[in-house]
Coordinates of C-alpha atoms in Angstrom, one line a residue:
M1 CA -39.7 -48.2 139.7
L2 CA -36.4 -48.4 142.0
Q3 CA -38.6 -46.5 144.3
P4 CA -36.0 -46.2 147.6
T5 CA -39.3 -47.3 149.6
N6 CA -39.6 -50.4 147.8
R7 CA -37.4 -53.0 149.2
L8 CA -36.7 -56.5 149.0
T9 CA -34.3 -58.2 150.8
L10 CA -31.7 -61.2 148.9
L11 CA -32.7 -63.7 151.8
G12 CA -36.5 -62.7 151.1
A13 CA -36.4 -63.3 147.5
M14 CA -35.1 -66.7 148.3
R15 CA -38.0 -68.2 150.4
P16 CA -39.9 -70.8 148.7
P17 CA -43.6 -69.8 147.4
A18 CA -46.4 -70.9 149.5
G19 CA -46.4 -75.1 149.4
F20 CA -43.1 -75.8 148.4
R21 CA -39.5 -76.0 149.7
I22 CA -36.2 -75.9 147.9
E23 CA -35.1 -78.7 146.0
S24 CA -31.6 -77.4 144.8
A25 CA -29.7 -74.5 144.2
M26 CA -27.0 -73.3 142.6
A27 CA -25.0 -69.8 143.3
V28 CA -22.5 -67.5 142.3
T29 CA -20.9 -64.3 144.6
F30 CA -17.3 -62.2 144.3
T31 CA -17.3 -61.6 147.8
L32 CA -18.5 -63.8 150.3
D33 CA -19.3 -63.4 154.1
L34 CA -19.7 -67.1 155.7
Q35 CA -22.6 -65.5 157.9
A36 CA -24.8 -64.9 154.9
L37 CA -24.8 -68.0 153.4
L38 CA -25.2 -69.5 157.2
A39 CA -28.4 -67.3 156.8
A40 CA -29.8 -69.1 153.2
P41 CA -30.5 -72.5 154.8
A42 CA -32.8 -70.4 156.9
A43 CA -34.2 -68.4 154.3
F44 CA -35.0 -71.9 152.5
A45 CA -36.5 -73.6 155.7
L46 CA -37.9 -70.8 157.6
N47 CA -40.6 -68.4 157.6
G48 CA -39.3 -65.1 159.3
P49 CA -37.2 -64.2 162.1
D50 CA -39.3 -64.2 165.4
G51 CA -37.8 -67.1 166.2
M52 CA -34.5 -66.4 166.0
V53 CA -34.3 -66.3 169.5
A54 CA -29.8 -65.9 170.8
E55 CA -29.4 -68.6 172.9
G56 CA -25.9 -67.4 173.9
E57 CA -22.4 -66.9 173.0
Q58 CA -22.0 -70.8 171.7
L59 CA -25.0 -72.0 170.6
V60 CA -27.6 -71.4 167.6
P61 CA -30.9 -71.0 167.0
V62 CA -31.8 -74.4 167.1
E63 CA -34.8 -74.2 164.1
L64 CA -31.5 -72.4 161.9
L65 CA -29.6 -75.5 163.4
H66 CA -32.8 -78.2 161.2
A67 CA -32.6 -75.8 158.2
L68 CA -28.4 -76.0 157.8
R69 CA -28.7 -79.7 158.0
S70 CA -31.7 -80.1 156.1
H71 CA -30.0 -77.7 152.8
A72 CA -27.2 -76.7 152.8
S73 CA -26.1 -80.1 151.5
K74 CA -28.7 -78.6 148.6
I75 CA -26.5 -75.8 147.6
T76 CA -23.2 -74.8 145.8
V77 CA -21.9 -71.2 146.0
F78 CA -19.1 -70.2 143.5
N79 CA -16.9 -67.8 144.6
Q80 CA -13.9 -65.9 143.8
A81 CA -10.8 -67.0 145.2
G82 CA -9.1 -65.2 147.8
Y83 CA -12.5 -63.4 148.5
T84 CA -13.6 -65.0 151.5
A85 CA -14.3 -63.2 155.3
V86 CA -13.0 -64.2 158.1
P87 CA -16.5 -64.5 160.5
P88 CA -16.6 -65.1 164.2
S89 CA -15.3 -67.8 165.0
R90 CA -18.2 -71.2 165.3
R91 CA -18.0 -74.6 165.6
V92 CA -21.4 -74.1 163.1
F93 CA -19.4 -73.1 159.9
A94 CA -18.6 -76.8 159.7
F95 CA -22.2 -77.2 158.0
L96 CA -21.0 -74.9 155.3
E97 CA -17.5 -76.9 154.4
G98 CA -18.8 -78.8 151.2
A99 CA -20.8 -75.9 149.8
V100 CA -17.9 -73.7 148.3
V101 CA -16.6 -73.4 145.3
P102 CA -13.6 -70.7 145.0
V103 CA -13.1 -70.1 141.1
D104 CA -11.0 -67.5 138.8
A105 CA -11.7 -65.9 136.1
P106 CA -10.1 -67.5 132.5
R107 CA -9.1 -63.8 131.2
G108 CA -7.3 -62.6 134.2
G109 CA -10.0 -60.6 135.7
I110 CA -12.4 -60.9 138.7
V111 CA -15.4 -63.6 139.2
H112 CA -17.9 -61.0 139.7
P113 CA -21.8 -62.1 139.1
K114 CA -24.7 -62.5 141.5
L115 CA -26.7 -64.5 140.6
W116 CA -28.8 -67.3 142.4
V117 CA -30.7 -70.0 140.7
L118 CA -33.1 -72.3 142.8
R119 CA -35.3 -74.9 142.8
Y120 CA -38.2 -76.0 144.4
E121 CA -40.8 -78.2 144.3
A122 CA -44.1 -78.8 145.9
C123 CA -44.4 -80.4 149.4
G124 CA -46.5 -83.3 150.3
D125 CA -47.0 -87.1 151.4
E126 CA -43.3 -88.3 151.4
S127 CA -45.0 -92.0 151.3
N128 CA -46.2 -90.7 147.7
D129 CA -43.7 -91.6 145.1
Q130 CA -45.2 -89.4 142.4
A131 CA -43.0 -87.2 140.7
R132 CA -43.1 -83.1 142.7
D133 CA -44.3 -80.2 141.0
Q134 CA -41.1 -78.5 140.4
R135 CA -40.8 -74.6 140.1
L136 CA -37.0 -72.9 138.9
R137 CA -36.3 -69.3 140.3
V138 CA -33.2 -67.1 139.0
L139 CA -32.2 -64.0 141.1
V140 CA -29.7 -61.8 139.0
A141 CA -28.7 -59.0 141.3
S142 CA -26.1 -56.4 142.2
R143 CA -25.6 -57.8 146.2
N144 CA -23.0 -60.0 146.9
L145 CA -24.1 -63.2 149.4
T146 CA -22.8 -60.4 152.4
F147 CA -25.0 -58.2 154.9
D148 CA -23.3 -54.9 153.3
P149 CA -25.3 -52.1 154.2
S150 CA -25.6 -50.7 150.4
W151 CA -28.0 -49.8 148.0
D152 CA -28.5 -52.5 145.6
A153 CA -31.1 -54.2 142.6
V154 CA -32.6 -57.4 142.4
L155 CA -34.4 -59.2 139.4
R156 CA -36.1 -62.0 140.3
L157 CA -37.4 -64.2 137.6
D158 CA -40.2 -67.1 138.5
E159 CA -40.3 -70.6 136.2
A160 CA -43.9 -70.6 134.4
P161 CA -44.5 -73.4 132.7
G162 CA -47.3 -73.0 129.6
A163 CA -47.0 -69.5 129.4
S164 CA -45.0 -67.7 127.0
G165 CA -42.3 -65.7 128.4
A166 CA -38.4 -65.5 128.9
R167 CA -35.3 -68.1 128.1
L168 CA -32.7 -68.2 130.2
E169 CA -30.2 -70.5 129.2
P170 CA -27.5 -68.6 129.2
V171 CA -27.4 -68.5 132.9
G172 CA -26.7 -72.6 132.9
E173 CA -24.1 -71.9 130.5
L174 CA -22.5 -69.7 133.1
F175 CA -22.6 -71.9 136.3
E176 CA -21.4 -74.7 133.5
G177 CA -18.3 -72.4 132.3
L178 CA -17.8 -71.9 136.7
L179 CA -17.2 -75.3 136.8
E180 CA -14.4 -75.2 134.2
A181 CA -13.0 -72.2 136.2
A182 CA -12.9 -73.6 139.8
V183 CA -9.4 -73.5 141.2
H184 CA -9.6 -77.1 142.4
D185 CA -11.5 -80.5 141.7
V186 CA -15.1 -79.9 141.5
A187 CA -16.9 -82.2 144.0
E188 CA -19.3 -84.8 141.6
A189 CA -22.2 -83.6 143.7
H190 CA -21.4 -80.0 142.6
R191 CA -21.0 -81.6 139.3
Q192 CA -24.3 -82.9 139.2
R193 CA -26.5 -80.4 140.9
V194 CA -25.5 -77.8 138.2
Q195 CA -25.3 -80.2 135.2
S196 CA -29.3 -80.5 136.4
L197 CA -30.0 -76.8 137.0
A198 CA -28.7 -75.8 133.4
A199 CA -30.5 -78.8 131.8
A200 CA -33.7 -77.5 133.6
L201 CA -33.0 -73.9 132.2
Q202 CA -32.3 -75.2 128.3
T203 CA -36.1 -75.6 128.4
A204 CA -37.9 -73.8 131.4
T205 CA -39.9 -70.6 130.8
F206 CA -40.0 -67.7 133.0
A207 CA -42.7 -65.1 133.4
L208 CA -41.6 -61.5 132.1
P209 CA -42.0 -58.6 134.6
A210 CA -44.8 -56.0 134.7
G211 CA -44.1 -53.7 131.9
V212 CA -41.6 -56.1 129.7
D213 CA -42.2 -57.6 126.9
D214 CA -38.7 -59.1 126.3
L215 CA -35.7 -60.0 127.8
R216 CA -32.0 -60.9 126.7
V217 CA -29.2 -62.4 129.0
H218 CA -25.8 -61.4 128.4
V219 CA -22.6 -63.0 130.0
F220 CA -19.7 -62.1 129.8
G221 CA -15.4 -63.7 130.3
L222 CA -16.2 -66.8 130.2
E223 CA -14.5 -68.9 127.1
G224 CA -16.2 -70.2 124.5
R225 CA -20.1 -71.4 123.9
H226 CA -20.2 -69.9 127.7
S227 CA -20.3 -66.0 127.1
S228 CA -21.2 -63.4 124.7
P229 CA -19.2 -61.6 122.5
T230 CA -16.0 -59.3 124.7
G231 CA -17.4 -55.6 123.9
S232 CA -20.6 -53.5 124.5
P233 CA -24.2 -54.7 124.1
F234 CA -25.3 -51.5 124.7
P235 CA -27.6 -49.6 122.0
D236 CA -24.9 -46.9 120.3
N237 CA -27.2 -44.0 118.8
A238 CA -30.0 -44.0 122.0
E239 CA -31.8 -40.7 122.1
R240 CA -31.6 -40.7 126.1
S241 CA -29.3 -42.7 128.4
L242 CA -29.0 -43.0 131.8
I243 CA -25.5 -45.2 133.4
I244 CA -25.9 -45.6 137.5
S245 CA -22.5 -47.3 138.4
P246 CA -20.9 -47.3 141.6
F247 CA -17.5 -47.6 139.8
V248 CA -16.4 -46.6 136.6
S249 CA -12.9 -46.5 134.2
D250 CA -11.7 -44.2 131.6
G251 CA -11.8 -47.5 129.7
F252 CA -15.2 -47.9 130.0
F253 CA -15.8 -44.1 128.1
S254 CA -12.8 -44.5 125.5
S255 CA -13.8 -48.7 124.0
V256 CA -16.7 -50.5 125.7
H257 CA -19.2 -47.6 124.8
P258 CA -17.5 -44.1 123.3
H259 CA -21.1 -42.7 123.0
P260 CA -22.9 -39.6 124.3
V261 CA -24.1 -40.9 128.2
T262 CA -27.4 -38.2 128.7
E263 CA -26.5 -39.0 133.0
L264 CA -24.1 -40.4 135.1
V265 CA -24.1 -41.5 138.4
S266 CA -21.5 -43.0 140.9
L267 CA -19.4 -42.9 143.8
E268 CA -17.6 -39.8 144.6
A269 CA -14.5 -41.0 144.9
W270 CA -14.7 -43.0 141.4
L271 CA -15.8 -39.9 139.5
D272 CA -12.7 -38.0 141.1
S273 CA -10.4 -40.3 139.7
L274 CA -11.3 -40.5 136.2
K275 CA -9.3 -38.3 134.0
P276 CA -11.3 -35.0 132.7
T277 CA -11.6 -36.4 129.1
A278 CA -13.0 -39.5 129.9
L279 CA -16.8 -37.2 131.0
A280 CA -16.4 -35.1 127.9
N281 CA -19.5 -37.3 126.6
V282 CA -21.6 -37.4 129.2
G283 CA -24.2 -34.6 129.9
T284 CA -24.8 -34.5 133.4
T285 CA -22.7 -36.0 136.1
Y286 CA -24.1 -37.2 139.7
S287 CA -23.1 -38.8 143.0
F288 CA -25.2 -40.5 145.1
D289 CA -26.3 -39.3 148.9
D290 CA -28.9 -41.6 150.2
G291 CA -28.5 -39.2 153.7
S292 CA -26.8 -42.3 155.6
P293 CA -23.9 -41.3 157.9
I294 CA -20.4 -41.6 156.4
E295 CA -18.8 -44.1 158.5
L296 CA -14.8 -43.4 158.2
A297 CA -12.0 -45.8 159.4
A298 CA -10.3 -45.1 162.1
P299 CA -7.0 -43.9 161.3
E300 CA -5.5 -47.0 162.7
D301 CA -7.4 -49.1 160.0
Q302 CA -4.9 -49.9 157.6
T303 CA -6.7 -52.7 156.0
S304 CA -6.8 -53.7 152.3
P305 CA -9.3 -51.6 150.2
L306 CA -10.0 -54.8 148.5
D307 CA -10.2 -56.9 151.5
P308 CA -13.5 -58.9 151.6
A309 CA -14.7 -58.2 155.0
R310 CA -14.2 -54.5 154.3
P311 CA -18.4 -53.3 153.9
L312 CA -19.1 -51.6 150.7
A313 CA -22.2 -48.6 152.0
G314 CA -24.0 -46.2 149.9
L315 CA -24.1 -46.9 145.8
H316 CA -23.9 -50.8 144.8
A317 CA -27.0 -50.4 142.0
K318 CA -25.6 -51.2 138.9
V319 CA -28.0 -49.8 136.4
F320 CA -27.8 -49.0 132.6
A321 CA -31.1 -47.4 130.7
F322 CA -31.4 -46.2 126.9
E323 CA -34.6 -44.7 125.1
S324 CA -35.4 -44.4 121.7
G325 CA -37.8 -43.2 120.0
D326 CA -40.9 -45.0 122.6
R327 CA -38.7 -48.2 123.3
A328 CA -36.8 -48.4 126.6
H329 CA -33.7 -51.0 127.3
L330 CA -32.8 -51.2 130.1
F331 CA -29.9 -53.3 131.6
V332 CA -29.5 -54.6 135.2
G333 CA -26.9 -57.1 137.1
S334 CA -23.0 -57.5 138.1
A335 CA -21.2 -55.2 135.9
N336 CA -20.3 -52.2 136.4
A337 CA -19.0 -49.4 133.5
T338 CA -15.3 -50.4 133.6
R339 CA -13.5 -51.5 130.6
S340 CA -12.5 -54.7 132.9
A341 CA -16.3 -55.9 133.0
F342 CA -16.7 -56.7 129.4
H343 CA -13.5 -57.3 128.5
T344 CA -11.4 -59.6 131.2
S345 CA -13.7 -60.4 133.9
I346 CA -16.8 -63.2 134.5
E347 CA -20.3 -60.3 134.5
I348 CA -23.6 -61.2 133.5
L349 CA -26.3 -58.3 132.6
V350 CA -30.2 -59.0 131.9
E351 CA -31.7 -56.9 129.4
L352 CA -34.8 -55.5 129.5
M353 CA -36.8 -54.0 126.8
G354 CA -40.3 -52.3 126.4
P355 CA -42.2 -49.2 126.4
I356 CA -40.7 -45.8 127.6
A357 CA -44.0 -45.6 129.7
T358 CA -43.2 -48.5 132.0
L359 CA -39.1 -48.5 131.6
G360 CA -37.7 -45.4 130.7
I361 CA -35.2 -43.6 133.1
D362 CA -38.1 -41.3 134.6
R363 CA -40.3 -44.0 135.4
L364 CA -36.9 -46.0 136.7
C365 CA -35.6 -42.9 138.8
G366 CA -39.1 -40.5 139.2
G367 CA -40.9 -40.3 142.8
T368 CA -44.6 -39.9 143.4
D369 CA -46.3 -37.3 145.5
D370 CA -46.4 -39.8 148.9
E371 CA -42.8 -41.2 147.6
P372 CA -40.0 -39.8 147.0
G373 CA -37.7 -41.6 143.9
L374 CA -34.0 -42.8 143.7
R375 CA -33.7 -39.2 141.8
N376 CA -33.9 -37.4 144.9
W377 CA -30.3 -38.5 146.3
F378 CA -28.6 -37.7 142.7
I379 CA -26.4 -34.8 143.8
S380 CA -24.6 -32.7 141.2
Y381 CA -21.0 -33.5 140.8
Q382 CA -18.4 -31.4 141.1
R383 CA -14.7 -32.2 140.2
P384 CA -12.5 -31.1 143.0
A385 CA -10.3 -28.5 142.3
D386 CA -7.1 -30.1 144.2
A387 CA -6.2 -33.8 143.2
P388 CA -7.8 -36.4 145.0
I389 CA -5.5 -38.1 147.6
P390 CA -4.9 -41.1 146.3
L391 CA -5.6 -44.7 148.4
P392 CA -2.4 -46.8 150.0
D393 CA -1.7 -49.5 147.7
T394 CA -2.5 -52.7 149.0
S395 CA -2.0 -53.9 145.2
T396 CA 0.7 -56.5 146.7
L397 CA -0.9 -57.7 149.7
D398 CA -4.4 -58.5 147.7
R399 CA -2.3 -60.5 145.0
A400 CA -1.0 -62.2 147.1
R401 CA -4.5 -63.2 148.8
V402 CA -5.9 -64.6 145.8
A403 CA -2.6 -66.6 144.9
I404 CA -3.3 -68.6 148.3
G405 CA -6.9 -68.8 147.3
R406 CA -6.1 -70.7 144.5
L407 CA -3.9 -72.8 146.3
Q408 CA -4.8 -76.5 146.0
I409 CA -4.9 -77.0 150.3
E410 CA -5.5 -80.3 151.4
G411 CA -6.6 -81.5 155.5
V412 CA -5.4 -84.8 156.2
V413 CA -7.4 -85.8 160.3
E414 CA -5.6 -88.3 162.4
A415 CA -6.2 -89.9 166.0
S416 CA -4.2 -87.9 168.4
G417 CA -4.3 -89.1 172.0
T418 CA -8.0 -89.0 172.9
D419 CA -8.5 -86.0 170.8
W420 CA -7.6 -85.0 167.3
A421 CA -5.4 -83.4 164.9
V422 CA -5.7 -81.6 161.5
T423 CA -2.6 -81.2 159.1
Y424 CA -2.8 -78.5 156.4
R425 CA -0.9 -79.2 153.0
T426 CA -0.4 -77.4 150.2
S427 CA 1.4 -79.0 147.0
G428 CA 2.7 -75.1 145.6
P429 CA 4.6 -73.1 147.8
L430 CA 3.0 -70.2 150.1
P431 CA 4.0 -66.5 147.9
S432 CA 6.6 -65.0 149.5
V433 CA 6.0 -61.2 149.8
D434 CA 8.5 -58.8 150.7
N435 CA 8.0 -57.6 154.3
T436 CA 4.8 -59.5 155.0
V437 CA 3.9 -62.1 157.6
I438 CA 1.4 -64.7 156.8
H439 CA -0.5 -66.0 159.6
C440 CA -3.2 -68.4 159.3
W441 CA -5.5 -71.2 162.0
P442 CA -8.5 -73.2 161.4
L443 CA -11.6 -71.0 161.5
S444 CA -13.3 -72.6 164.8
S445 CA -10.2 -72.7 166.6
A446 CA -8.9 -68.2 166.2
G447 CA -6.5 -68.8 169.2
N448 CA -4.4 -71.4 167.5
R449 CA -3.3 -68.8 165.3
R450 CA 0.1 -69.0 164.4
Q451 CA 2.8 -67.6 162.0
V452 CA 3.8 -69.9 158.3
T453 CA 6.6 -69.9 156.4
T454 CA 7.1 -68.1 153.3
G455 CA 8.2 -69.8 150.1
S456 CA 7.3 -73.2 150.6
P457 CA 4.9 -75.6 150.5
L458 CA 2.2 -75.6 154.1
D459 CA 2.7 -78.3 156.3
E460 CA 0.9 -77.5 159.9
R461 CA -0.4 -79.6 162.2
F462 CA -3.2 -78.5 164.5
E463 CA -4.7 -80.1 167.6
T464 CA -8.1 -79.9 167.6
S465 CA -11.3 -82.1 169.2
L466 CA -13.9 -83.5 167.0
E467 CA -16.7 -80.9 167.4
A468 CA -13.7 -78.0 166.9
M469 CA -12.3 -79.4 163.5
S470 CA -12.7 -76.9 160.5
G471 CA -12.9 -77.4 156.9
F472 CA -12.3 -73.3 156.5
L473 CA -8.3 -72.7 157.2
A474 CA -8.6 -68.5 157.7
F475 CA -5.0 -66.5 156.6
E476 CA -3.6 -63.4 158.0
L477 CA -1.0 -61.1 156.0
E478 CA 0.3 -57.9 157.6
Q479 CA 3.2 -55.8 156.2
D480 CA 5.9 -53.6 157.9
D481 CA 3.2 -50.6 157.1
G482 CA 0.5 -52.2 159.0
A483 CA -2.0 -53.0 155.6
V484 CA -2.9 -55.7 155.9
T485 CA -6.1 -58.4 155.0
E486 CA -7.7 -61.4 156.2
F487 CA -9.3 -64.1 154.2
V488 CA -10.8 -68.1 154.7
V489 CA -10.4 -70.6 152.6
P490 CA -12.2 -73.7 152.1
V491 CA -10.4 -76.9 152.4
P492 CA -11.8 -80.5 151.6
L493 CA -10.9 -82.6 155.1
R494 CA -9.4 -86.3 154.2
G495 CA -10.1 -89.1 156.9
V496 CA -13.0 -87.2 159.0
P497 CA -14.7 -89.8 161.3
E498 CA -18.2 -90.6 160.2
H499 CA -19.4 -90.2 163.5
R500 CA -18.6 -86.4 163.4
E501 CA -21.2 -84.2 162.3
R502 CA -23.5 -86.3 165.5
F503 CA -21.1 -84.9 167.8
L504 CA -20.6 -82.0 166.7
L505 CA -24.5 -81.5 166.3
R506 CA -25.0 -82.9 169.5
S507 CA -22.5 -80.0 171.2
L508 CA -24.3 -77.8 169.4
I509 CA -28.0 -78.9 171.3
G510 CA -26.5 -78.8 174.2
N511 CA -29.4 -79.5 176.7
A512 CA -32.9 -81.0 176.4
E513 CA -34.8 -78.1 175.5
R514 CA -33.2 -77.7 172.7
F515 CA -32.9 -80.9 171.7
F516 CA -37.1 -80.9 171.6
R517 CA -37.3 -77.7 169.6
Y518 CA -34.8 -79.4 167.2
L519 CA -37.2 -82.6 167.2
L520 CA -40.3 -79.6 166.3
A521 CA -38.7 -78.9 163.7
L522 CA -38.0 -82.3 161.8
L523 CA -41.1 -83.9 162.6
D524 CA -43.2 -80.9 161.4
E525 CA -44.7 -82.2 158.1
D526 CA -44.0 -78.9 156.3
P527 CA -41.1 -76.8 157.4
G528 CA -41.6 -73.6 154.6
Q529 CA -44.6 -72.8 156.6
L530 CA -43.3 -73.4 160.0
D531 CA -44.3 -70.6 162.8
L532 CA -41.2 -70.1 164.5
L533 CA -42.1 -68.0 167.3
E534 CA -45.1 -70.8 167.9
A535 CA -42.7 -73.7 167.4
V536 CA -40.1 -72.1 170.4
E537 CA -42.6 -71.5 172.4
R538 CA -44.2 -74.5 172.3
A539 CA -41.6 -76.7 172.7
S540 CA -40.1 -74.8 175.9
T541 CA -43.4 -74.5 177.7
D542 CA -45.4 -77.3 176.3
A543 CA -42.8 -80.0 175.1
W544 CA -41.9 -81.8 177.8
D545 CA -42.7 -82.4 181.7
D546 CA -39.5 -82.8 183.6
E547 CA -41.7 -83.7 186.7
A548 CA -43.5 -86.2 185.1
G549 CA -41.0 -87.8 183.0
V550 CA -43.5 -87.9 180.1
A551 CA -43.6 -86.6 176.6
A552 CA -46.8 -84.0 176.2
L553 CA -49.2 -84.4 173.7
P554 CA -47.5 -82.1 171.2
V555 CA -44.0 -84.1 170.6
L556 CA -45.7 -87.4 171.1
E557 CA -48.7 -87.0 168.5
K558 CA -45.9 -85.5 166.5
L559 CA -43.5 -89.1 166.5
L560 CA -47.2 -90.8 166.9
R561 CA -47.8 -89.3 163.4
T562 CA -44.4 -89.7 161.8
M563 CA -43.9 -93.3 162.8
R564 CA -47.4 -94.2 160.3
R565 CA -46.2 -91.7 157.3
D566 CA -42.3 -91.0 157.5
P567 CA -40.4 -93.7 159.4
A568 CA -37.0 -92.4 157.2
K569 CA -37.4 -89.5 159.5
L570 CA -37.0 -91.4 162.7
A571 CA -34.3 -93.3 161.0
G572 CA -32.1 -90.3 160.5
L573 CA -32.5 -88.9 164.0
H574 CA -32.0 -92.1 165.8
P575 CA -28.4 -91.8 166.0
L576 CA -28.6 -88.4 167.3
V577 CA -31.3 -89.8 169.9
S578 CA -28.5 -92.3 170.8
D579 CA -25.4 -90.2 171.2
L580 CA -28.0 -87.6 173.4
A581 CA -28.9 -90.6 175.4
D582 CA -25.7 -92.0 176.5
D583 CA -24.8 -88.5 177.8
D584 CA -27.5 -88.1 179.7
V585 CA -29.0 -85.1 178.2
L586 CA -32.5 -86.5 177.6
P587 CA -35.7 -86.1 179.5
V588 CA -35.6 -89.2 182.3
G589 CA -38.2 -91.4 180.1
F590 CA -38.1 -90.5 176.6
A591 CA -34.9 -92.5 175.4
E592 CA -37.4 -95.8 176.4
L593 CA -40.9 -93.8 174.5
W594 CA -38.1 -93.4 171.8
K595 CA -37.0 -97.0 171.7
T596 CA -40.4 -98.4 171.7
I597 CA -41.7 -96.2 169.0
F598 CA -38.6 -96.8 166.8
S599 CA -38.8 -100.1 166.8
V600 CA -42.1 -99.9 165.6
A601 CA -41.6 -97.7 163.2
M602 CA -38.6 -99.9 161.7
A603 CA -40.6 -103.0 161.7
G604 CA -43.2 -101.5 159.1
A605 CA -40.3 -99.6 157.5
D606 CA -38.8 -100.1 154.1
P607 CA -35.6 -102.7 154.7
S608 CA -33.4 -99.8 153.0
V609 CA -34.9 -97.7 156.0
N610 CA -34.0 -100.1 158.5
G611 CA -30.4 -100.7 157.5
A612 CA -29.5 -96.8 156.6
A613 CA -31.0 -96.8 160.2
L614 CA -28.6 -99.6 161.7
E615 CA -26.2 -98.0 159.7
G616 CA -26.1 -95.1 161.3
A617 CA -26.7 -96.3 164.9
P618 CA -23.8 -96.2 166.8
S619 CA -22.5 -99.3 168.7
E620 CA -24.5 -100.5 171.9

């Protein structure tokens, strides 16, 4: 069942079913890599990576750009405050500024679920006012929204209207609880999205996985109705049990589950950290080795072990399996075998129930004659004779990182000469940490890194261009002994010019060829089924005849078809086309062709569409 060759990527699990497209989504992750979040809209809109051809250091594939513009505003992503990694400096992250909501666990632990709720809607004629068919999908995983090379588990549950199956109301209640756990005020758009999806989960029925006849959701660490009772959800009289958990603690075996465990699989370093008495009730203990080379950190690398950018490798799945008689209970989700997971942190586990024949431990970990099973990578654990070498203590840095992540930071945008400036301010003081220097910089301008004063509120002004303006502020904390941690904080910007997005998009598109690839992606009737490689090749070879100065048939046909069927698409694109025409980016003749088609489209369009187009158009 958990065969190593049976692999599913988290992004692959997000892709809409055939004939559907994303309508809205909400997610929660512990650590967050903005580059991975950048890929999520592509998973919603694109068929695969074939068309993701690199265009240079500062350019992004045009189809990804279209996916970002179309879908980033449909996503709400919660993550633990202070645990967003610093990515490479890129302007394209501006499209994600409104998507991230930092949260903190009310009981003092961490926000640890890895969970997605996605709502898809049927594709069809935009002019049809009839309600579209909608489908929910829930992904319960052990994987953070990162590109870590780790072994994880993901459970995919798809809505099956009219069928008997599982109800997932606690998932919606978890997200409603996260709204209350946010460290700052939450934008109304996020609140409405969470409330709408949570309401849909109250009535939706989900198909049970094969071999499962019942399902139960356990949520921990939130207050009131949003959470299950503190303590263990596991059976205490199982005849056989298996716990797979990369991280373990003495408190789990003494207070959460002080009962016999047949088999335990964990990371060797964490097994070494346990007291011998913690394993007294464990029959057989294993470490995990998938044969991958171990990448040792360089001796000079003193990055905090809890730094959000430090990659996790090897075992990262969390699985708790129990057998009694001919029945099996299988728990998957985010919780490790630690006391904090069940007492102070926000976690989720889904309990699957069914016969041992389909959910039992041997079925779970066993292989076949043709394929190895997960058990092939279990290595008998031997406790070392010498005490393990302790990891460097970076707890002071880590606490300061979370404290800064909780601060309310605001960016005030002002005109500055011919360009702009952003002043980043906090209402509360930056934490003062002994022997520690703090630097900050706007994410899109790594060269503007500067030291800031601790113990007083942040008040730093950065000169910038409109395209390089950033709603993410990066921080670095470094101690005298060399220990260091970096992270990013989302910052709401106040006073942003309305035309910022158009300028940003224009700078990212860059030239006529890329514009036509973007145009084809925008005009495609079913972006979820777009063949990227075909679109890129068609756009770069057929879309425009530079010598003739006229549009070739693929572009012209799509423009005329869109003019008749969906003039709102042309209205949305009009401001960008006008800007590109002003900059002489468009080939000769296209601006005139566009004006003709756009005028005809607006003449026959709904007045609200025409008005929206005029509001977005630059003044002549």
